[in-house]
mmCIF file of C-alpha atoms in Angstrom:
data_model
loop_
_atom_site.group_PDB
_atom_site.id
_atom_site.type_symbol
_atom_site.label_atom_id
_atom_site.label_comp_id
_atom_site.label_asym_id
_atom_site.label_seq_id
_atom_site.Cartn_x
_atom_site.Cartn_y
_atom_site.Cartn_z
ATOM 1 C CA UNK A 1 -49.665 -45.771 93.928
ATOM 2 C CA UNK A 2 -52.578 -43.709 92.366
ATOM 3 C CA UNK A 3 -52.114 -42.973 88.660
ATOM 4 C CA UNK A 4 -52.272 -39.009 87.937
ATOM 5 C CA UNK A 5 -52.632 -39.397 84.321
ATOM 6 C CA UNK A 6 -55.752 -41.261 83.480
ATOM 7 C CA UNK A 7 -55.617 -43.032 79.953
ATOM 8 C CA UNK A 8 -58.042 -42.484 77.083
ATOM 9 C CA UNK A 9 -59.333 -45.059 74.650
ATOM 10 C CA UNK A 10 -60.615 -43.552 71.230
ATOM 11 C CA UNK A 11 -62.334 -45.715 68.998
ATOM 12 C CA UNK A 12 -62.975 -45.544 65.365
ATOM 13 C CA UNK A 13 -66.183 -46.917 65.840
ATOM 14 C CA UNK A 14 -67.536 -47.164 62.108
ATOM 15 C CA UNK A 15 -64.091 -49.089 61.231
ATOM 16 C CA UNK A 16 -64.928 -51.362 64.415
ATOM 17 C CA UNK A 17 -68.397 -52.472 63.471
ATOM 18 C CA UNK A 18 -67.423 -53.073 59.519
ATOM 19 C CA UNK A 19 -64.903 -55.257 61.125
ATOM 20 C CA UNK A 20 -67.433 -56.762 63.600
ATOM 21 C CA UNK A 21 -69.939 -57.161 61.003
ATOM 22 C CA UNK A 22 -67.564 -59.270 58.628
ATOM 23 C CA UNK A 23 -66.323 -61.095 61.389
ATOM 24 C CA UNK A 24 -68.896 -61.872 62.858
ATOM 25 C CA UNK A 25 -72.320 -64.494 61.129
ATOM 26 C CA UNK A 26 -74.996 -63.038 59.897
ATOM 27 C CA UNK A 27 -76.774 -65.910 61.577
ATOM 28 C CA UNK A 28 -76.172 -64.172 64.495
ATOM 29 C CA UNK A 29 -80.399 -62.520 64.773
ATOM 30 C CA UNK A 30 -82.352 -60.747 66.778
ATOM 31 C CA UNK A 31 -85.694 -62.625 67.895
ATOM 32 C CA UNK A 32 -87.435 -60.814 65.095
ATOM 33 C CA UNK A 33 -84.605 -62.315 62.692
ATOM 34 C CA UNK A 34 -82.818 -59.041 62.156
ATOM 35 C CA UNK A 35 -79.154 -59.633 61.770
ATOM 36 C CA UNK A 36 -77.287 -57.828 65.108
ATOM 37 C CA UNK A 37 -73.641 -59.306 64.020
ATOM 38 C CA UNK A 38 -72.452 -56.215 63.922
ATOM 39 C CA UNK A 39 -73.974 -54.806 67.074
ATOM 40 C CA UNK A 40 -72.751 -58.100 69.063
ATOM 41 C CA UNK A 41 -69.773 -57.997 67.959
ATOM 42 C CA UNK A 42 -68.907 -54.573 68.586
ATOM 43 C CA UNK A 43 -69.552 -54.854 71.907
ATOM 44 C CA UNK A 44 -67.946 -57.838 72.347
ATOM 45 C CA UNK A 45 -64.721 -55.961 70.952
ATOM 46 C CA UNK A 46 -65.406 -52.598 73.701
ATOM 47 C CA UNK A 47 -65.107 -55.837 76.383
ATOM 48 C CA UNK A 48 -62.014 -57.374 75.384
ATOM 49 C CA UNK A 49 -60.397 -53.452 74.524
ATOM 50 C CA UNK A 50 -61.634 -52.568 78.445
ATOM 51 C CA UNK A 51 -60.332 -55.713 80.200
ATOM 52 C CA UNK A 52 -57.122 -55.767 78.800
ATOM 53 C CA UNK A 53 -56.221 -52.222 78.093
ATOM 54 C CA UNK A 54 -58.505 -50.925 81.343
ATOM 55 C CA UNK A 55 -58.887 -47.330 79.750
ATOM 56 C CA UNK A 56 -60.104 -44.373 82.237
ATOM 57 C CA UNK A 57 -61.853 -42.533 79.675
ATOM 58 C CA UNK A 58 -64.046 -44.240 76.538
ATOM 59 C CA UNK A 59 -65.023 -41.917 73.312
ATOM 60 C CA UNK A 60 -67.123 -43.822 70.220
ATOM 61 C CA UNK A 61 -65.913 -41.739 67.864
ATOM 62 C CA UNK A 62 -68.131 -41.227 64.578
ATOM 63 C CA UNK A 63 -68.154 -40.656 61.302
ATOM 64 C CA UNK A 64 -70.628 -37.527 61.307
ATOM 65 C CA UNK A 65 -69.348 -36.638 57.552
ATOM 66 C CA UNK A 66 -67.694 -40.021 56.092
ATOM 67 C CA UNK A 67 -66.951 -37.532 52.729
ATOM 68 C CA UNK A 68 -66.590 -34.064 54.046
ATOM 69 C CA UNK A 69 -67.129 -31.123 51.737
ATOM 70 C CA UNK A 70 -64.196 -29.445 52.181
ATOM 71 C CA UNK A 71 -61.998 -32.414 51.632
ATOM 72 C CA UNK A 72 -63.339 -33.320 48.147
ATOM 73 C CA UNK A 73 -63.475 -29.395 47.292
ATOM 74 C CA UNK A 74 -59.325 -30.041 47.290
ATOM 75 C CA UNK A 75 -59.327 -33.540 45.732
ATOM 76 C CA UNK A 76 -62.339 -34.726 43.895
ATOM 77 C CA UNK A 77 -61.210 -38.171 43.981
ATOM 78 C CA UNK A 78 -61.781 -38.576 47.486
ATOM 79 C CA UNK A 79 -63.903 -41.434 48.286
ATOM 80 C CA UNK A 80 -65.351 -41.301 45.041
ATOM 81 C CA UNK A 81 -65.976 -44.824 44.797
ATOM 82 C CA UNK A 82 -67.453 -45.313 47.849
ATOM 83 C CA UNK A 83 -70.869 -42.916 47.173
ATOM 84 C CA UNK A 84 -74.072 -44.966 47.017
ATOM 85 C CA UNK A 85 -76.061 -41.715 46.550
ATOM 86 C CA UNK A 86 -75.125 -38.126 45.633
ATOM 87 C CA UNK A 87 -77.423 -36.043 47.816
ATOM 88 C CA UNK A 88 -78.271 -32.472 47.580
ATOM 89 C CA UNK A 89 -78.232 -31.575 51.195
ATOM 90 C CA UNK A 90 -76.155 -33.596 53.596
ATOM 91 C CA UNK A 91 -73.590 -36.036 53.144
ATOM 92 C CA UNK A 92 -73.603 -38.459 49.835
ATOM 93 C CA UNK A 93 -74.779 -41.307 50.885
ATOM 94 C CA UNK A 94 -71.879 -44.534 51.175
ATOM 95 C CA UNK A 95 -71.969 -47.728 50.193
ATOM 96 C CA UNK A 96 -72.505 -50.055 52.950
ATOM 97 C CA UNK A 97 -73.791 -53.694 53.220
ATOM 98 C CA UNK A 98 -77.515 -53.550 53.661
ATOM 99 C CA UNK A 99 -77.598 -55.504 56.587
ATOM 100 C CA UNK A 100 -75.188 -53.547 58.246
ATOM 101 C CA UNK A 101 -77.250 -50.034 57.760
ATOM 102 C CA UNK A 102 -80.127 -51.093 60.041
ATOM 103 C CA UNK A 103 -77.612 -52.108 62.609
ATOM 104 C CA UNK A 104 -75.794 -48.534 62.834
ATOM 105 C CA UNK A 105 -78.742 -46.851 65.060
ATOM 106 C CA UNK A 106 -78.787 -49.757 67.350
ATOM 107 C CA UNK A 107 -75.180 -49.183 68.036
ATOM 108 C CA UNK A 108 -75.897 -46.122 69.032
ATOM 109 C CA UNK A 109 -78.714 -46.531 71.043
ATOM 110 C CA UNK A 110 -77.234 -49.145 73.374
ATOM 111 C CA UNK A 111 -73.261 -47.159 73.391
ATOM 112 C CA UNK A 112 -76.252 -43.960 74.816
ATOM 113 C CA UNK A 113 -77.957 -46.323 77.417
ATOM 114 C CA UNK A 114 -74.414 -47.902 78.767
ATOM 115 C CA UNK A 115 -73.340 -44.381 79.037
ATOM 116 C CA UNK A 116 -69.859 -44.290 76.395
ATOM 117 C CA UNK A 117 -69.406 -41.378 75.253
ATOM 118 C CA UNK A 118 -70.608 -41.402 71.967
ATOM 119 C CA UNK A 119 -69.216 -37.975 69.405
ATOM 120 C CA UNK A 120 -69.609 -37.435 65.751
ATOM 121 C CA UNK A 121 -69.485 -33.185 64.612
ATOM 122 C CA UNK A 122 -70.943 -32.449 61.254
ATOM 123 C CA UNK A 123 -68.814 -32.081 58.200
ATOM 124 C CA UNK A 124 -66.211 -33.742 60.021
ATOM 125 C CA UNK A 125 -64.958 -37.856 60.043
ATOM 126 C CA UNK A 126 -64.370 -39.732 62.804
ATOM 127 C CA UNK A 127 -60.003 -39.726 62.401
ATOM 128 C CA UNK A 128 -60.722 -35.097 62.940
ATOM 129 C CA UNK A 129 -62.592 -36.187 66.091
ATOM 130 C CA UNK A 130 -59.758 -38.826 67.267
ATOM 131 C CA UNK A 131 -57.109 -35.992 66.169
ATOM 132 C CA UNK A 132 -58.772 -33.005 67.923
ATOM 133 C CA UNK A 133 -59.170 -35.496 71.368
ATOM 134 C CA UNK A 134 -55.722 -36.893 71.291
ATOM 135 C CA UNK A 135 -54.628 -33.422 70.463
ATOM 136 C CA UNK A 136 -56.011 -31.966 73.708
ATOM 137 C CA UNK A 137 -54.973 -35.164 76.291
ATOM 138 C CA UNK A 138 -53.207 -34.817 78.609
ATOM 139 C CA UNK A 139 -52.157 -38.378 79.689
ATOM 140 C CA UNK A 140 -51.454 -41.651 77.194
ATOM 141 C CA UNK A 141 -54.001 -42.355 74.317
ATOM 142 C CA UNK A 142 -54.774 -45.838 72.676
ATOM 143 C CA UNK A 143 -56.244 -45.248 69.174
ATOM 144 C CA UNK A 144 -58.169 -48.399 67.962
ATOM 145 C CA UNK A 145 -59.063 -48.570 64.896
ATOM 146 C CA UNK A 146 -58.137 -50.582 61.269
ATOM 147 C CA UNK A 147 -57.397 -47.612 59.730
ATOM 148 C CA UNK A 148 -53.812 -46.840 59.042
ATOM 149 C CA UNK A 149 -54.117 -43.109 58.223
ATOM 150 C CA UNK A 150 -54.172 -43.007 61.748
ATOM 151 C CA UNK A 151 -50.681 -44.556 62.167
ATOM 152 C CA UNK A 152 -49.557 -40.237 61.510
ATOM 153 C CA UNK A 153 -50.865 -39.672 64.733
ATOM 154 C CA UNK A 154 -48.423 -42.160 66.583
ATOM 155 C CA UNK A 155 -46.586 -40.009 69.352
ATOM 156 C CA UNK A 156 -43.546 -42.267 71.805
ATOM 157 C CA UNK A 157 -42.738 -38.717 73.921
ATOM 158 C CA UNK A 158 -46.598 -38.251 74.395
ATOM 159 C CA UNK A 159 -47.276 -42.011 75.023
ATOM 160 C CA UNK A 160 -49.812 -42.133 71.911
ATOM 161 C CA UNK A 161 -50.420 -45.245 69.953
ATOM 162 C CA UNK A 162 -52.275 -47.063 67.654
ATOM 163 C CA UNK A 163 -54.385 -50.627 68.578
ATOM 164 C CA UNK A 164 -54.357 -52.235 65.207
ATOM 165 C CA UNK A 165 -57.056 -55.119 64.876
ATOM 166 C CA UNK A 166 -54.842 -57.917 63.076
ATOM 167 C CA UNK A 167 -57.841 -60.249 64.129
ATOM 168 C CA UNK A 168 -61.061 -59.538 65.914
ATOM 169 C CA UNK A 169 -59.555 -57.734 68.768
ATOM 170 C CA UNK A 170 -57.775 -60.502 70.324
ATOM 171 C CA UNK A 171 -55.078 -59.685 68.021
ATOM 172 C CA UNK A 172 -53.564 -56.685 67.789
ATOM 173 C CA UNK A 173 -50.608 -54.485 66.615
ATOM 174 C CA UNK A 174 -49.196 -51.692 69.036
ATOM 175 C CA UNK A 175 -48.191 -49.273 66.369
ATOM 176 C CA UNK A 176 -45.476 -47.048 68.348
ATOM 177 C CA UNK A 177 -43.003 -45.450 66.584
ATOM 178 C CA UNK A 178 -40.377 -48.453 66.774
ATOM 179 C CA UNK A 179 -42.937 -50.210 64.676
ATOM 180 C CA UNK A 180 -43.288 -47.177 62.324
ATOM 181 C CA UNK A 181 -39.635 -46.584 61.251
ATOM 182 C CA UNK A 182 -39.201 -50.518 61.074
ATOM 183 C CA UNK A 183 -42.094 -51.097 58.535
ATOM 184 C CA UNK A 184 -42.106 -47.615 56.749
ATOM 185 C CA UNK A 185 -38.997 -45.403 57.863
ATOM 186 C CA UNK A 186 -40.797 -42.607 59.001
ATOM 187 C CA UNK A 187 -41.939 -41.159 62.986
ATOM 188 C CA UNK A 188 -45.859 -41.084 63.477
ATOM 189 C CA UNK A 189 -45.748 -36.904 62.515
ATOM 190 C CA UNK A 190 -43.681 -38.412 58.876
ATOM 191 C CA UNK A 191 -46.341 -40.640 57.991
ATOM 192 C CA UNK A 192 -49.264 -38.777 56.508
ATOM 193 C CA UNK A 193 -46.753 -37.209 54.039
ATOM 194 C CA UNK A 194 -45.575 -40.756 53.517
ATOM 195 C CA UNK A 195 -48.572 -41.476 52.651
ATOM 196 C CA UNK A 196 -49.826 -38.473 50.212
ATOM 197 C CA UNK A 197 -46.692 -39.263 48.028
ATOM 198 C CA UNK A 198 -47.587 -43.081 47.746
ATOM 199 C CA UNK A 199 -51.612 -42.632 47.318
ATOM 200 C CA UNK A 200 -54.204 -44.720 48.703
ATOM 201 C CA UNK A 201 -56.443 -46.150 46.259
ATOM 202 C CA UNK A 202 -59.145 -46.923 49.176
ATOM 203 C CA UNK A 203 -59.192 -43.467 49.499
ATOM 204 C CA UNK A 204 -59.280 -42.586 46.045
ATOM 205 C CA UNK A 205 -56.243 -40.436 46.771
ATOM 206 C CA UNK A 206 -54.337 -40.620 43.544
ATOM 207 C CA UNK A 207 -50.380 -39.586 44.579
ATOM 208 C CA UNK A 208 -47.601 -38.821 43.305
ATOM 209 C CA UNK A 209 -46.918 -41.041 39.942
ATOM 210 C CA UNK A 210 -44.522 -43.614 39.979
ATOM 211 C CA UNK A 211 -43.269 -42.230 44.245
ATOM 212 C CA UNK A 212 -44.595 -45.959 45.805
ATOM 213 C CA UNK A 213 -44.254 -46.212 49.347
ATOM 214 C CA UNK A 214 -40.194 -47.082 49.507
ATOM 215 C CA UNK A 215 -39.289 -44.059 47.250
ATOM 216 C CA UNK A 216 -41.230 -41.598 49.052
ATOM 217 C CA UNK A 217 -39.940 -43.791 52.720
ATOM 218 C CA UNK A 218 -35.891 -42.973 50.817
ATOM 219 C CA UNK A 219 -36.954 -39.354 49.542
ATOM 220 C CA UNK A 220 -38.235 -38.362 52.942
ATOM 221 C CA UNK A 221 -35.313 -39.661 54.982
ATOM 222 C CA UNK A 222 -33.410 -38.291 52.909
ATOM 223 C CA UNK A 223 -35.059 -34.427 52.378
ATOM 224 C CA UNK A 224 -36.410 -34.485 56.148
ATOM 225 C CA UNK A 225 -40.347 -33.875 54.833
ATOM 226 C CA UNK A 226 -42.631 -32.932 51.886
ATOM 227 C CA UNK A 227 -41.632 -29.398 52.077
ATOM 228 C CA UNK A 228 -37.993 -30.471 51.679
ATOM 229 C CA UNK A 229 -38.724 -32.307 49.556
ATOM 230 C CA UNK A 230 -40.695 -30.261 47.043
ATOM 231 C CA UNK A 231 -37.623 -27.182 47.734
ATOM 232 C CA UNK A 232 -35.120 -30.211 46.879
ATOM 233 C CA UNK A 233 -37.063 -30.170 43.106
ATOM 234 C CA UNK A 234 -35.725 -26.429 42.662
ATOM 235 C CA UNK A 235 -32.662 -26.999 44.132
ATOM 236 C CA UNK A 236 -29.791 -28.805 40.634
ATOM 237 C CA UNK A 237 -28.014 -30.350 42.977
ATOM 238 C CA UNK A 238 -30.508 -32.541 45.063
ATOM 239 C CA UNK A 239 -30.267 -36.077 44.694
ATOM 240 C CA UNK A 240 -33.293 -36.277 42.743
ATOM 241 C CA UNK A 241 -33.384 -38.651 39.287
ATOM 242 C CA UNK A 242 -34.950 -36.612 36.304
ATOM 243 C CA UNK A 243 -37.750 -38.524 36.692
ATOM 244 C CA UNK A 244 -38.465 -37.706 39.895
ATOM 245 C CA UNK A 245 -37.980 -34.357 39.603
ATOM 246 C CA UNK A 246 -40.484 -34.407 36.961
ATOM 247 C CA UNK A 247 -43.059 -35.768 38.522
ATOM 248 C CA UNK A 248 -42.987 -34.185 41.830
ATOM 249 C CA UNK A 249 -42.913 -31.045 39.598
ATOM 250 C CA UNK A 250 -45.977 -31.742 37.652
ATOM 251 C CA UNK A 251 -47.614 -33.077 41.366
ATOM 252 C CA UNK A 252 -47.224 -29.155 42.566
ATOM 253 C CA UNK A 253 -51.568 -28.623 42.269
ATOM 254 C CA UNK A 254 -51.735 -31.661 43.760
ATOM 255 C CA UNK A 255 -49.092 -31.761 46.717
ATOM 256 C CA UNK A 256 -50.491 -28.081 47.679
ATOM 257 C CA UNK A 257 -53.404 -29.234 48.599
ATOM 258 C CA UNK A 258 -53.190 -33.089 49.780
ATOM 259 C CA UNK A 259 -51.762 -32.353 53.349
ATOM 260 C CA UNK A 260 -55.396 -30.618 54.411
ATOM 261 C CA UNK A 261 -57.262 -33.332 53.054
ATOM 262 C CA UNK A 262 -54.779 -36.299 54.469
ATOM 263 C CA UNK A 263 -53.798 -34.731 57.756
ATOM 264 C CA UNK A 264 -56.142 -34.798 60.377
ATOM 265 C CA UNK A 265 -57.815 -32.278 61.745
ATOM 266 C CA UNK A 266 -56.557 -30.803 65.466
ATOM 267 C CA UNK A 267 -59.307 -28.103 65.273
ATOM 268 C CA UNK A 268 -63.053 -29.673 65.655
ATOM 269 C CA UNK A 269 -65.706 -28.711 67.885
ATOM 270 C CA UNK A 270 -65.797 -31.223 70.636
ATOM 271 C CA UNK A 271 -68.741 -31.428 72.368
ATOM 272 C CA UNK A 272 -69.187 -30.815 75.939
ATOM 273 C CA UNK A 273 -69.135 -34.750 76.811
ATOM 274 C CA UNK A 274 -68.368 -37.132 80.255
ATOM 275 C CA UNK A 275 -65.924 -39.059 78.901
ATOM 276 C CA UNK A 276 -65.060 -41.516 81.884
ATOM 277 C CA UNK A 277 -65.825 -44.853 81.378
ATOM 278 C CA UNK A 278 -69.038 -45.839 83.301
ATOM 279 C CA UNK A 279 -69.441 -48.507 85.497
ATOM 280 C CA UNK A 280 -73.163 -48.580 85.389
ATOM 281 C CA UNK A 281 -75.485 -47.816 82.796
ATOM 282 C CA UNK A 282 -76.743 -44.365 82.110
ATOM 283 C CA UNK A 283 -80.325 -45.985 81.520
ATOM 284 C CA UNK A 284 -80.801 -49.204 82.710
ATOM 285 C CA UNK A 285 -84.186 -49.240 81.555
ATOM 286 C CA UNK A 286 -83.598 -48.725 78.178
ATOM 287 C CA UNK A 287 -80.848 -50.836 77.898
ATOM 288 C CA UNK A 288 -83.370 -54.149 79.206
ATOM 289 C CA UNK A 289 -85.317 -52.844 76.385
ATOM 290 C CA UNK A 290 -82.739 -52.738 73.479
ATOM 291 C CA UNK A 291 -81.468 -56.289 74.998
ATOM 292 C CA UNK A 292 -85.229 -57.921 74.767
ATOM 293 C CA UNK A 293 -85.632 -56.365 71.219
ATOM 294 C CA UNK A 294 -82.671 -56.956 69.751
ATOM 295 C CA UNK A 295 -81.331 -60.240 71.188
ATOM 296 C CA UNK A 296 -77.932 -59.164 72.577
ATOM 297 C CA UNK A 297 -77.792 -61.498 75.110
ATOM 298 C CA UNK A 298 -74.374 -62.757 76.893
ATOM 299 C CA UNK A 299 -72.387 -60.022 74.796
ATOM 300 C CA UNK A 300 -74.031 -57.190 76.479
ATOM 301 C CA UNK A 301 -73.809 -59.182 80.080
ATOM 302 C CA UNK A 302 -70.297 -59.723 79.803
ATOM 303 C CA UNK A 303 -68.862 -56.021 78.809
ATOM 304 C CA UNK A 304 -71.576 -55.254 81.905
ATOM 305 C CA UNK A 305 -69.874 -57.138 84.147
ATOM 306 C CA UNK A 306 -66.495 -55.903 82.896
ATOM 307 C CA UNK A 307 -67.743 -52.144 83.381
ATOM 308 C CA UNK A 308 -69.346 -52.765 86.603
ATOM 309 C CA UNK A 309 -65.427 -54.157 87.575
#
């Protein structure tokens, strides 16, 4: 029976090439000695993902701006600890290992030559691109990311799940609403509220002091969502401890802006791209040149064979 709806796979590309970089030895090098461990590791990842999950459409989502100013304006500490260099114009430079930065343009060139859709939009993170593609999808969506922030998009009714790599991409945690309820006590829609209450040091989000993950989950179970919790602060009959009431009340300025920062955007102006999984390279000559220049060898050939099937 012919499948009516197409399965879309969205890659949080930076998350995956960072994992590839740290998971594949730096001794994997091009003929001139340049490390290509992230490039080859990412190709291996994509090969395994396509083999195991057979998407109809595939998009490599990129960070055109890893720390958008509109988020920083609301919470100045947002990702501040990751800034390597501040810039007057354009995004600040992110702290990235010296031998990874030169591999990113190679990754982009290889994806383009293969014909795998690659989408980054100025002033938005890859998460926002993923959120917008997910919102527009009419079929099932697999989001591949090592970033738990995207758990907020999980939706069983729409068949949206997160594939979270535990070891390479051979072992993936299939994150659906049942898994989220078991682990965090919330559904996908509640995860953003949980995250902003709990805070996230890796993103520079302070959270509400004294409200950890378990307390946040209990408050969400009791009051439904963030708005319900803040309404309870003003209700003397609500079941809040004096310290919870005080801390939430004092955190009103943070709580007022945090949802805009934590929740992925769903209205990114996406370019018109062909997202269909390619079965042959878009630019075979360019791909041959890249393969020879960077010594992509078996990693690229395996992916080409998988796409050809």
